[in-house]
Coordinates of N, CA and C in Angstrom, one line a residue:
X1 N 19.4 1.8 5.6 CA 19.4 0.9 6.7 C 18.0 1.9 7.2
X2 N 17.8 1.0 8.2 CA 16.2 1.7 9.3 C 16.2 2.4 10.4
X3 N 16.6 2.6 10.8 CA 16.1 3.8 12.4 C 15.4 4.1 12.6
X4 N 15.0 3.6 13.9 CA 13.9 4.5 14.5 C 14.1 5.0 16.2
X5 N 12.8 6.2 16.0 CA 12.4 7.2 17.2 C 11.0 8.1 17.9
X6 N 11.0 7.9 18.6 CA 10.6 8.0 19.1 C 8.8 8.8 18.6
X7 N 7.5 9.0 18.9 CA 7.3 10.2 18.5 C 5.9 10.1 18.8
X8 N 5.1 11.4 18.4 CA 3.6 11.7 19.3 C 2.7 11.1 18.3
X9 N 1.3 10.5 18.7 CA 0.3 10.2 18.0 C -0.5 12.1 17.7
X10 N -0.2 13.0 18.4 CA -0.6 14.3 17.2 C 0.0 14.6 16.3
X11 N 1.2 14.6 16.1 CA 1.3 15.1 14.8 C 1.6 13.3 13.9
X12 N 0.9 12.4 13.7 CA 0.8 11.6 13.4 C 0.2 12.1 11.5
X13 N 0.9 12.1 11.3 CA 0.6 12.4 9.2 C -1.5 11.2 9.1
X14 N -1.2 10.2 9.6 CA -1.9 9.2 8.8 C -3.4 8.8 9.9
X15 N -3.3 9.7 11.3 CA -4.1 9.2 12.2 C -5.7 9.2 12.2
X16 N -6.2 9.5 11.3 CA -8.0 9.9 11.3 C -8.1 8.4 9.6
X17 N -6.9 8.2 10.0 CA -6.6 6.6 8.4 C -7.0 5.6 8.8
X18 N -5.9 5.4 9.4 CA -4.8 4.3 10.2 C -5.8 3.8 11.0
X19 N -5.6 2.8 11.4 CA -5.5 1.8 12.6 C -6.8 2.4 13.3
X20 N -5.6 3.1 14.3 CA -5.7 4.0 15.7 C -6.7 5.2 15.2
X21 N -7.5 5.3 14.3 CA -8.4 6.6 13.9 C -9.1 6.5 14.3
X22 N -9.2 5.2 15.4 CA -11.3 5.5 16.0 C -11.2 5.2 17.9
X23 N -9.5 5.5 17.7 CA -9.0 5.4 19.8 C -9.3 7.2 20.1
X24 N -10.1 7.0 21.3 CA -9.6 7.9 22.3 C -8.2 8.5 22.9
X25 N -8.6 9.7 23.3 CA -7.9 10.4 23.9 C -6.1 9.5 24.6
X26 N -7.0 8.8 26.0 CA -6.4 8.6 26.4 C -5.6 6.5 25.5
X27 N -6.9 6.4 24.9 CA -6.0 4.8 24.4 C -5.2 5.1 23.3
X28 N -4.9 6.2 23.2 CA -4.0 7.3 21.8 C -2.5 6.6 23.1
X29 N -2.9 7.1 23.9 CA -1.4 7.3 24.6 C -1.0 5.6 25.3
X30 N -1.9 6.1 25.4 CA -2.0 4.0 25.4 C -0.9 3.6 24.3
X31 N -1.3 3.3 23.3 CA -1.1 3.2 22.1 C 0.6 3.8 22.3
X32 N 1.0 5.2 22.0 CA 2.5 5.8 21.8 C 2.4 4.2 22.6
X33 N 2.7 4.5 23.8 CA 3.7 4.6 24.8 C 4.3 3.0 23.4
X34 N 3.9 2.5 22.7 CA 4.1 0.6 22.5 C 4.5 1.1 21.7
X35 N 4.1 2.6 21.2 CA 5.5 2.6 19.6 C 6.7 3.9 19.5
X36 N 7.0 3.1 18.6 CA 8.0 4.6 17.6 C 7.8 4.1 16.0
X37 N 9.6 4.4 15.2 CA 9.1 5.1 13.4 C 10.3 3.9 13.9
X38 N 9.7 3.3 12.0 CA 11.6 3.1 11.7 C 10.8 3.7 10.1
X39 N 12.4 4.4 9.7 CA 11.9 4.3 8.9 C 13.0 3.5 7.3
X40 N 13.1 3.0 6.3 CA 13.1 1.9 5.5 C 13.9 2.5 4.6
X41 N 14.9 2.5 3.1 CA 15.8 3.2 2.6 C 15.0 2.1 1.1
X42 N 14.4 2.4 -0.1 CA 13.8 2.0 -1.4 C 14.9 0.5 -1.6
X43 N 14.2 -0.4 -1.0 CA 15.1 -1.4 -1.9 C 15.2 -2.9 -0.2
X44 N 14.8 -2.2 0.6 CA 15.8 -2.9 1.9 C 14.1 -4.0 2.5
X45 N 14.6 -5.4 3.4 CA 13.6 -5.6 3.7 C 13.3 -5.7 5.1
X46 N 11.4 -5.3 4.9 CA 11.4 -5.3 5.8 C 11.2 -6.0 6.1
X47 N 10.0 -8.1 6.3 CA 9.3 -8.5 7.0 C 10.1 -9.9 6.7
X48 N 10.3 -10.8 7.0 CA 11.1 -12.0 5.8 C 9.8 -13.1 6.0
X49 N 9.3 -14.5 5.5 CA 8.4 -15.2 5.6 C 8.8 -16.3 6.4
X50 N 9.6 -16.0 6.6 CA 11.3 -17.4 7.7 C 11.1 -16.5 8.8
X51 N 10.9 -16.0 9.2 CA 10.3 -15.0 10.9 C 9.7 -14.8 11.7
X52 N 9.6 -15.2 12.6 CA 9.1 -14.0 14.1 C 9.1 -12.7 13.3
X53 N 7.7 -11.5 13.1 CA 8.2 -10.0 14.1 C 8.4 -10.1 15.0
X54 N 8.8 -9.4 15.6 CA 8.8 -8.5 16.5 C 7.9 -7.4 16.6
X55 N 7.2 -6.8 16.0 CA 6.4 -5.7 15.6 C 5.4 -5.5 14.8
X56 N 4.1 -4.8 15.2 CA 3.4 -4.5 13.7 C 3.5 -3.5 13.7
X57 N 2.6 -2.3 11.9 CA 3.6 -1.4 11.9 C 2.2 -1.1 11.3
X58 N 1.7 -0.1 10.8 CA 1.3 1.6 10.3 C 2.1 2.5 9.2
X59 N 1.8 2.0 8.6 CA 3.0 3.1 7.0 C 3.1 4.0 7.4
X60 N 2.9 5.2 7.4 CA 3.0 6.6 7.7 C 3.5 6.8 6.0
X61 N 5.4 6.7 5.1 CA 4.1 7.3 4.4 C 5.3 5.8 3.2
X62 N 5.0 6.5 2.1 CA 6.0 5.2 1.1 C 4.7 3.6 0.9
X63 N 5.6 3.3 0.2 CA 5.8 2.2 -0.7 C 5.6 1.2 -0.5
X64 N 5.6 -0.1 0.1 CA 5.4 -1.4 0.8 C 5.0 -2.5 0.0
X65 N 6.3 -3.3 -0.8 CA 5.4 -4.3 -1.5 C 5.6 -5.7 -1.6
X66 N 4.2 -6.4 -1.0 CA 4.6 -7.9 -0.6 C 4.3 -8.1 -1.8
X67 N 6.1 -10.1 -1.6 CA 6.1 -11.5 -2.3 C 5.9 -12.2 -1.9
X68 N 5.6 -13.5 -2.4 CA 5.8 -14.4 -2.2 C 6.3 -15.0 -2.4
X69 N 7.5 -15.8 -2.1 CA 8.3 -16.5 -2.5 C 7.3 -18.1 -3.6
X70 N 7.9 -18.5 -4.0 CA 7.4 -19.9 -5.2 C 8.6 -20.7 -4.9
X71 N 8.0 -22.1 -4.7 CA 9.5 -23.6 -4.0 C 10.4 -23.6 -5.7
X72 N 9.9 -22.9 -6.5 CA 11.3 -22.7 -7.9 C 11.5 -21.2 -7.3
X73 N 12.0 -20.8 -6.2 CA 12.6 -19.7 -6.1 C 12.0 -18.1 -6.9
X74 N 11.4 -18.9 -7.6 CA 10.3 -17.7 -8.4 C 9.9 -16.3 -7.4
X75 N 9.9 -14.7 -7.5 CA 9.2 -14.5 -6.8 C 7.7 -13.9 -6.8
X76 N 6.7 -13.7 -6.4 CA 5.6 -13.2 -7.2 C 5.0 -11.9 -6.1
X77 N 5.0 -10.9 -6.8 CA 4.3 -9.8 -6.2 C 2.1 -10.2 -5.6
X78 N 2.3 -10.1 -3.6 CA 0.9 -10.4 -4.2 C 0.2 -9.5 -3.1
X79 N 0.8 -8.0 -3.8 CA 0.4 -6.7 -2.7 C 1.6 -5.5 -3.2
X80 N 0.6 -4.2 -2.8 CA 0.4 -2.5 -2.7 C 0.1 -2.5 -1.2
X81 N 1.2 -2.2 -0.6 CA 1.3 -1.5 1.1 C 1.3 0.0 0.7
X82 N 0.5 1.2 1.4 CA 0.0 2.5 1.0 C 0.1 2.8 2.7
X83 N 0.4 4.2 2.1 CA 0.3 4.9 4.2 C -0.8 5.0 4.4
X84 N -0.9 4.4 5.8 CA -2.5 4.2 6.1 C -2.5 2.5 6.1
X85 N -2.4 2.4 5.5 CA -1.6 0.0 5.5 C -1.3 -0.3 6.8
X86 N -1.3 -1.7 7.5 CA -1.4 -2.0 8.9 C -1.1 -3.3 8.2
X87 N 0.7 -3.0 8.3 CA 1.5 -4.5 8.1 C 1.5 -5.1 10.0
X88 N 1.9 -6.6 8.6 CA 1.8 -7.6 10.0 C 0.8 -8.5 10.2
X89 N 0.6 -8.9 10.9 CA -0.8 -10.3 10.7 C -0.5 -11.0 12.6
X90 N -1.8 -10.0 13.8 CA -1.5 -10.0 14.8 C -1.6 -11.5 15.6
X91 N -1.2 -12.0 16.0 CA -2.1 -13.6 16.0 C -1.1 -14.8 15.9
X92 N -1.0 -14.1 14.8 CA 0.2 -15.6 13.3 C 1.4 -15.1 13.8
X93 N 1.9 -16.9 14.2 CA 3.5 -16.8 14.7 C 4.5 -16.5 13.8
X94 N 4.3 -16.3 12.3 CA 5.1 -16.3 11.6 C 4.3 -15.1 10.8
X95 N 5.6 -14.5 9.6 CA 4.7 -13.8 9.1 C 4.9 -14.3 7.3
X96 N 3.2 -14.1 6.7 CA 2.8 -14.6 5.7 C 4.1 -14.1 4.1
X97 N 4.4 -13.7 4.4 CA 4.8 -12.9 3.0 C 6.1 -12.2 3.4
X98 N 6.8 -12.0 2.9 CA 8.2 -11.0 2.6 C 7.7 -8.8 2.4
X99 N 7.9 -8.7 2.8 CA 8.0 -6.8 2.8 C 8.4 -6.2 2.3
X100 N 8.9 -5.8 1.3 CA 10.0 -4.5 1.2 C 9.8 -3.3 0.6
X101 N 10.1 -2.0 0.8 CA 10.4 -1.2 0.9 C 10.7 -0.8 -0.8
X102 N 9.3 -0.4 -1.4 CA 9.4 0.2 -2.7 C 10.2 1.2 -3.1
X103 N 9.4 1.9 -1.7 CA 10.4 3.2 -2.3 C 11.1 3.4 -0.9
X104 N 11.7 4.8 -0.1 CA 11.5 5.4 1.4 C 10.4 5.2 1.9
X105 N 10.0 4.0 2.7 CA 9.6 3.8 4.3 C 9.5 4.3 4.9
X106 N 8.4 4.7 6.0 CA 8.5 5.0 7.1 C 6.9 4.0 7.9
X107 N 7.8 4.4 9.2 CA 6.3 3.1 9.2 C 6.7 3.4 11.4
X108 N 5.6 3.5 11.2 CA 5.0 3.6 13.0 C 4.5 1.7 13.7
X109 N 5.2 1.6 14.2 CA 6.2 0.5 15.0 C 5.5 0.0 16.0
X110 N 4.6 -1.1 16.3 CA 3.8 -1.4 18.0 C 4.7 -2.6 17.8
X111 N 6.2 -3.1 19.7 CA 5.9 -3.8 20.0 C 5.0 -4.5 20.0
X112 N 5.4 -6.2 18.9 CA 4.3 -7.5 18.7 C 3.3 -8.5 20.0
X113 N 4.3 -8.4 20.9 CA 3.8 -8.6 22.8 C 2.5 -8.1 23.4
X114 N 3.6 -6.3 23.2 CA 2.3 -5.7 23.9 C 1.0 -4.7 23.3
X115 N 1.8 -5.3 21.4 CA 0.2 -5.0 21.1 C -1.0 -6.5 21.2
X116 N -0.3 -7.1 21.0 CA -1.9 -8.3 21.1 C -2.3 -8.0 22.7
X117 N -1.2 -7.8 24.0 CA -1.8 -7.1 25.1 C -3.0 -6.8 25.2
X118 N -2.3 -5.7 24.3 CA -3.6 -4.0 23.9 C -5.5 -4.7 23.1
X119 N -4.6 -5.6 22.2 CA -5.9 -5.9 21.2 C -7.2 -7.2 22.2
X120 N -6.6 -7.6 24.1 CA -7.5 -8.1 24.2 C -8.3 -7.2 25.3
X121 N -8.3 -6.1 25.3 CA -8.7 -5.0 27.0 C -8.9 -3.3 26.2
X122 N -8.7 -3.5 24.4 CA -9.1 -2.3 23.5 C -10.0 -3.0 22.7
X123 N -11.9 -2.7 22.7 CA -12.1 -3.1 21.9 C -11.7 -2.7 20.5
X124 N -12.3 -1.5 20.5 CA -12.0 0.2 19.6 C -10.8 -0.8 18.3
X125 N -9.6 -1.0 18.7 CA -8.2 -1.6 18.1 C -9.5 -3.2 17.4
X126 N -9.2 -4.0 18.8 CA -9.5 -5.0 17.7 C -10.4 -5.1 16.7
X127 N -11.4 -4.0 16.4 CA -13.1 -4.1 15.9 C -12.0 -3.8 14.3
X128 N -11.7 -2.3 15.0 CA -11.0 -1.3 13.8 C -10.3 -2.8 12.7
X129 N -8.6 -3.6 13.5 CA -8.4 -4.1 13.0 C -9.1 -5.5 12.0
X130 N -10.1 -5.8 12.7 CA -10.8 -6.8 12.0 C -11.6 -6.2 10.6
X131 N -12.3 -4.4 10.2 CA -12.7 -4.0 9.8 C -11.6 -4.3 8.9
X132 N -9.9 -3.8 8.7 CA -9.4 -3.6 8.1 C -8.8 -5.1 7.0
X133 N -9.1 -5.9 8.0 CA -8.9 -7.2 7.4 C -9.4 -7.4 6.4
X134 N -10.9 -7.5 6.5 CA -12.3 -7.4 5.2 C -12.3 -6.4 4.3
X135 N -11.5 -5.0 4.6 CA -10.8 -4.8 3.2 C -9.7 -5.5 2.7
X136 N -8.6 -5.8 2.9 CA -8.0 -5.6 2.5 C -8.7 -7.6 1.7
X137 N -9.6 -8.4 2.4 CA -9.9 -9.5 1.3 C -10.8 -9.1 0.6
X138 N -11.8 -7.9 -0.2 CA -12.6 -7.1 -0.7 C -11.6 -6.8 -1.8
X139 N -10.5 -6.0 -1.2 CA -9.9 -5.8 -2.3 C -8.6 -6.8 -3.0
X140 N -8.9 -8.1 -2.5 CA -8.1 -8.6 -3.2 C -8.6 -9.8 -3.6
X141 N -10.4 -10.1 -3.8 CA -11.5 -9.7 -4.3 C -11.4 -9.2 -6.3
X142 N -11.1 -8.2 -5.9 CA -11.6 -6.5 -6.8 C -10.0 -7.7 -7.7
X143 N -8.8 -7.0 -7.7 CA -7.8 -7.9 -7.7 C -8.2 -8.6 -8.7
X144 N -7.8 -10.0 -8.5 CA -8.7 -11.6 -8.3 C -9.5 -11.2 -10.0
X145 N -10.5 -10.3 -10.3 CA -11.3 -10.1 -10.9 C -10.6 -9.3 -11.8
X146 N -9.8 -8.7 -12.2 CA -9.3 -7.9 -13.2 C -7.1 -8.5 -13.1
X147 N -7.3 -9.5 -12.5 CA -6.6 -10.9 -13.4 C -6.6 -11.3 -14.3
X148 N -8.1 -11.7 -14.2 CA -8.8 -12.7 -14.6 C -9.9 -12.8 -15.5
X149 N -10.1 -11.4 -16.0 CA -11.0 -10.6 -16.9 C -10.7 -9.6 -17.5
X150 N -10.3 -9.2 -16.9 CA -9.8 -7.6 -18.0 C -8.8 -7.7 -19.4
X151 N -8.6 -6.7 -20.1 CA -8.1 -6.4 -21.4 C -6.5 -6.7 -20.0
X152 N -5.8 -6.4 -21.2 CA -4.6 -5.6 -20.8 C -4.6 -3.6 -20.8
X153 N -4.9 -3.5 -21.7 CA -5.5 -1.9 -21.6 C -6.1 -1.6 -20.3
X154 N -7.3 -2.1 -19.4 CA -8.1 -2.7 -18.3 C -7.0 -2.9 -16.7
X155 N -6.0 -3.4 -16.6 CA -5.2 -3.8 -16.0 C -4.5 -2.5 -16.0
X156 N -4.0 -2.1 -16.4 CA -2.5 -1.5 -16.2 C -3.1 0.3 -16.2
X157 N -4.2 0.5 -16.7 CA -5.3 1.4 -16.3 C -5.9 1.2 -15.5
X158 N -6.3 0.8 -14.0 CA -6.1 -0.2 -13.0 C -6.1 0.1 -12.1
X159 N -4.6 -0.4 -12.1 CA -3.3 -0.1 -12.1 C -3.3 1.6 -11.3
X160 N -2.7 2.0 -12.1 CA -2.1 3.4 -11.9 C -3.9 3.7 -11.7
X161 N -4.9 4.5 -11.9 CA -6.2 4.4 -10.6 C -6.3 4.2 -9.4
X162 N -5.3 2.7 -9.6 CA -5.5 2.5 -8.1 C -4.1 3.3 -7.6
X163 N -2.8 3.4 -8.1 CA -1.7 4.2 -7.0 C -2.0 5.8 -7.0
X164 N -2.9 6.4 -8.1 CA -4.0 7.6 -8.1 C -4.8 7.9 -7.3
X165 N -5.5 6.8 -7.2 CA -6.6 7.5 -5.3 C -5.9 7.2 -4.7
X166 N -4.2 5.8 -4.5 CA -3.7 7.1 -2.8 C -3.6 6.8 -3.1
X167 N -2.3 8.7 -3.8 CA -1.2 9.2 -3.8 C -2.4 9.9 -3.3
X168 N -3.8 10.1 -3.9 CA -4.7 11.4 -3.6 C -4.7 12.2 -2.5
X169 N -6.3 10.3 -1.2 CA -5.3 9.7 -0.3 C -3.8 10.4 0.5
X170 N -2.9 9.9 -0.2 CA -1.3 10.7 0.6 C -1.8 12.4 0.2
X171 N -2.9 12.9 0.6 CA -2.7 14.5 0.4 C -2.0 14.6 -0.7
X172 N -1.3 13.7 -1.6 CA -0.3 14.6 -3.5 C -1.4 15.0 -4.4
X173 N -2.2 15.6 -4.5 CA -3.6 15.5 -5.3 C -2.6 17.0 -5.9
X174 N -2.9 17.1 -7.2 CA -2.5 18.2 -7.6 C -4.0 19.1 -8.6
X175 N -5.1 19.7 -8.5 CA -6.3 20.2 -8.8 C -6.5 20.9 -9.4
X176 N -6.2 21.9 -10.3 CA -7.0 23.1 -10.9 C -8.2 23.3 -9.4
X177 N -8.7 24.5 -9.2 CA -9.4 25.0 -9.2 C -10.9 24.7 -9.5
X178 N -11.5 24.2 -10.8 CA -12.2 23.8 -11.1 C -12.4 23.1 -13.3
X179 N -12.7 21.5 -12.7 CA -12.5 21.5 -14.1 C -12.1 19.9 -13.1
X180 N -11.1 18.7 -14.3 CA -11.0 18.0 -14.6 C -9.8 17.0 -12.7
X181 N -9.9 16.6 -11.8 CA -8.2 17.1 -10.9 C -7.6 16.0 -11.2
X182 N -6.3 16.3 -11.6 CA -5.2 15.9 -12.2 C -4.2 15.9 -11.2
X183 N -3.3 14.4 -10.9 CA -3.3 13.3 -10.1 C -1.6 13.1 -10.5
X184 N -0.5 14.0 -9.7 CA 0.7 12.8 -10.4 C 1.8 12.5 -9.3
X185 N 2.5 11.7 -8.8 CA 2.3 9.9 -9.0 C 4.0 10.0 -8.8
X186 N 4.4 9.5 -8.3 CA 5.9 8.8 -9.0 C 5.7 7.0 -8.9
X187 N 5.9 5.9 -10.6 CA 5.3 5.2 -9.6 C 6.7 4.0 -9.4
X188 N 5.9 3.8 -8.1 CA 6.0 2.9 -6.7 C 7.8 1.6 -7.3
X189 N 7.2 0.9 -9.2 CA 7.9 -0.2 -9.0 C 7.5 0.1 -10.4
X190 N 9.0 -1.1 -11.3 CA 9.6 -0.7 -12.6 C 7.9 -1.7 -13.3
X191 N 8.4 -1.2 -14.2 CA 7.7 -2.0 -15.8 C 7.3 -3.2 -15.6
X192 N 9.0 -4.0 -15.2 CA 8.9 -5.5 -15.0 C 8.4 -6.0 -13.6
X193 N 8.4 -4.7 -12.7 CA 7.6 -6.1 -11.5 C 6.6 -5.3 -11.5
X194 N 5.9 -4.5 -12.2 CA 4.6 -4.0 -12.3 C 4.3 -5.2 -13.5
X195 N 4.4 -5.4 -14.4 CA 3.7 -6.6 -14.9 C 4.4 -8.2 -14.0
X196 N 5.1 -8.8 -13.1 CA 5.1 -9.3 -12.6 C 3.7 -9.0 -11.9
X197 N 3.4 -7.7 -11.3 CA 2.1 -7.7 -10.0 C 1.0 -8.4 -11.2
X198 N 0.6 -7.8 -12.2 CA -0.5 -7.3 -13.1 C -0.6 -9.0 -14.4
X199 N 0.5 -9.7 -14.2 CA 0.5 -11.0 -14.9 C 0.5 -10.7 -16.2
X200 N 1.5 -9.6 -17.0 CA 1.5 -8.9 -18.7 C 3.1 -9.3 -19.2
X201 N 3.0 -9.3 -19.7 CA 4.9 -9.2 -19.7 C 5.0 -7.8 -19.8
X202 N 6.3 -7.7 -19.7 CA 7.2 -6.3 -19.4 C 7.1 -5.5 -20.6
X203 N 7.1 -5.9 -21.9 CA 6.8 -5.8 -23.7 C 5.5 -4.7 -23.9
X204 N 4.7 -6.0 -23.1 CA 3.0 -5.4 -22.8 C 1.9 -4.4 -21.9
X205 N 3.0 -3.9 -21.0 CA 3.1 -3.2 -19.9 C 3.2 -1.2 -20.6
X206 N 5.3 -1.8 -21.1 CA 5.7 -0.5 -21.8 C 4.4 -0.6 -23.4
X207 N 3.7 -1.2 -23.8 CA 3.2 -0.8 -24.8 C 1.4 -0.2 -24.4
X208 N 1.3 -0.3 -23.2 CA -0.1 0.3 -22.8 C -0.2 1.6 -22.1
X209 N 1.3 1.8 -21.2 CA 1.9 3.2 -20.5 C 1.8 3.7 -22.2
X210 N 1.8 3.6 -23.3 CA 3.0 4.1 -24.6 C 0.9 4.7 -25.6
X211 N 0.2 4.5 -25.0 CA -1.2 3.8 -25.7 C -2.3 5.0 -25.4
X212 N -1.8 4.7 -23.2 CA -2.6 5.4 -22.4 C -2.3 6.5 -22.4
X213 N -1.5 7.2 -22.6 CA -0.6 8.6 -23.0 C -0.5 9.1 -24.7
X214 N -1.0 7.8 -25.0 CA -1.4 8.8 -26.5 C -2.7 8.9 -27.0
X215 N -3.9 8.2 -25.9 CA -4.8 8.3 -26.0 C -5.2 9.5 -24.8
X216 N -4.3 10.2 -24.1 CA -4.5 11.3 -23.4 C -5.0 11.2 -21.9
X217 N -5.0 9.7 -21.6 CA -5.3 9.2 -19.7 C -4.2 9.8 -18.9
X218 N -3.3 10.1 -19.4 CA -1.8 9.8 -18.7 C -0.9 11.4 -19.6
X219 N 0.1 11.6 -18.7 CA 0.9 12.0 -19.5 C 2.6 11.4 -18.9
X220 N 4.3 11.4 -19.1 CA 4.7 11.2 -18.5 C 5.6 11.6 -18.5
X221 N 6.7 12.3 -16.8 CA 7.1 12.9 -16.6 C 9.0 12.0 -16.0
X222 N 9.6 12.2 -17.6 CA 10.4 11.1 -17.5 C 9.7 10.0 -17.3
X223 N 10.2 8.3 -16.9 CA 10.0 7.0 -16.6 C 9.1 6.4 -16.3
X224 N 9.4 7.2 -14.5 CA 8.7 7.0 -13.8 C 7.2 8.0 -12.8
X225 N 7.5 9.3 -13.3 CA 6.2 9.9 -12.5 C 5.0 10.0 -13.5
X226 N 3.8 9.8 -13.3 CA 2.8 10.2 -14.3 C 2.0 10.4 -13.3
X227 N 1.1 11.3 -14.5 CA 0.7 12.6 -14.8 C -1.0 12.3 -14.5
X228 N -1.9 12.2 -14.0 CA -3.2 12.0 -14.3 C -4.7 12.9 -14.4
X229 N -4.4 13.1 -15.7 CA -4.7 14.0 -16.6 C -6.9 14.4 -15.4
X230 N -7.7 13.0 -15.8 CA -8.8 13.3 -15.3 C -9.2 11.6 -14.1
X231 N -8.9 12.0 -13.6 CA -9.4 10.2 -12.8 C -10.9 9.8 -13.6
X232 N -11.5 10.4 -13.3 CA -12.9 10.1 -13.4 C -12.8 9.4 -15.5
X233 N -12.3 10.3 -16.0 CA -12.4 9.2 -17.0 C -11.8 7.9 -16.8
X234 N -10.1 7.5 -16.6 CA -9.6 7.0 -15.7 C -10.2 6.2 -15.2
X235 N -10.9 6.0 -14.4 CA -11.9 5.0 -13.8 C -13.1 4.0 -15.0
X236 N -13.8 5.4 -15.7 CA -14.3 4.5 -16.5 C -13.6 3.5 -17.9
X237 N -12.1 4.3 -18.5 CA -11.7 2.9 -18.9 C -11.2 1.6 -18.0
X238 N -11.0 1.7 -17.0 CA -10.1 1.0 -16.4 C -11.3 0.0 -15.2
X239 N -13.0 -0.1 -15.4 CA -14.0 -0.2 -14.7 C -14.7 -1.1 -16.2
X240 N -13.9 -1.4 -17.8 CA -14.6 -2.2 -19.3 C -15.9 -1.3 -19.4

């Protein structure tokens, strides 16, 4: 179940990377007055595309799965959000997607009405939101390239590299003093969901995971924990 609690911005784990990273101390105080934290268990729905949300949010921890419902009832995963990403679309009357907690998630939530008022009088927030939107657009175009042009192995390698990179940004990097960077993280999606996201069958995803392991690109610790032994080498494979 979700629940809310207040907090202060000076202890925010993603302050420097999130939407509010460009704000002055006085602007942060104003934002903090309309902010509260909410926790969601894995599998819990955060937003649906048939409701008018009453808040926007920065993702503090965990992974949020974004999906769209097709007319015949099927669901398509259209994106993932990680710590420091912004959830919601200001100035839209309805959410454009379903948002579900793929893992336990903690959000920093802002009242929709108050946040939209703040956008009008705080140009730095409006600018940062615009920059975030452009970054999402660039990421979406990159993902179209991955889905349309890359081989199955390159798709799975790209997906793992994305998760490993975001894990590093969240402070989950395990690197020796010198040598290749090693990163450990837990897959936020099942193999069936990964297949949905990448346009592959579950059998192909499993086969490519095994192939990446046998070639030394990754190690597996159980069913869901991935260890990337060398980020640079994995990136080279992902880029083809």
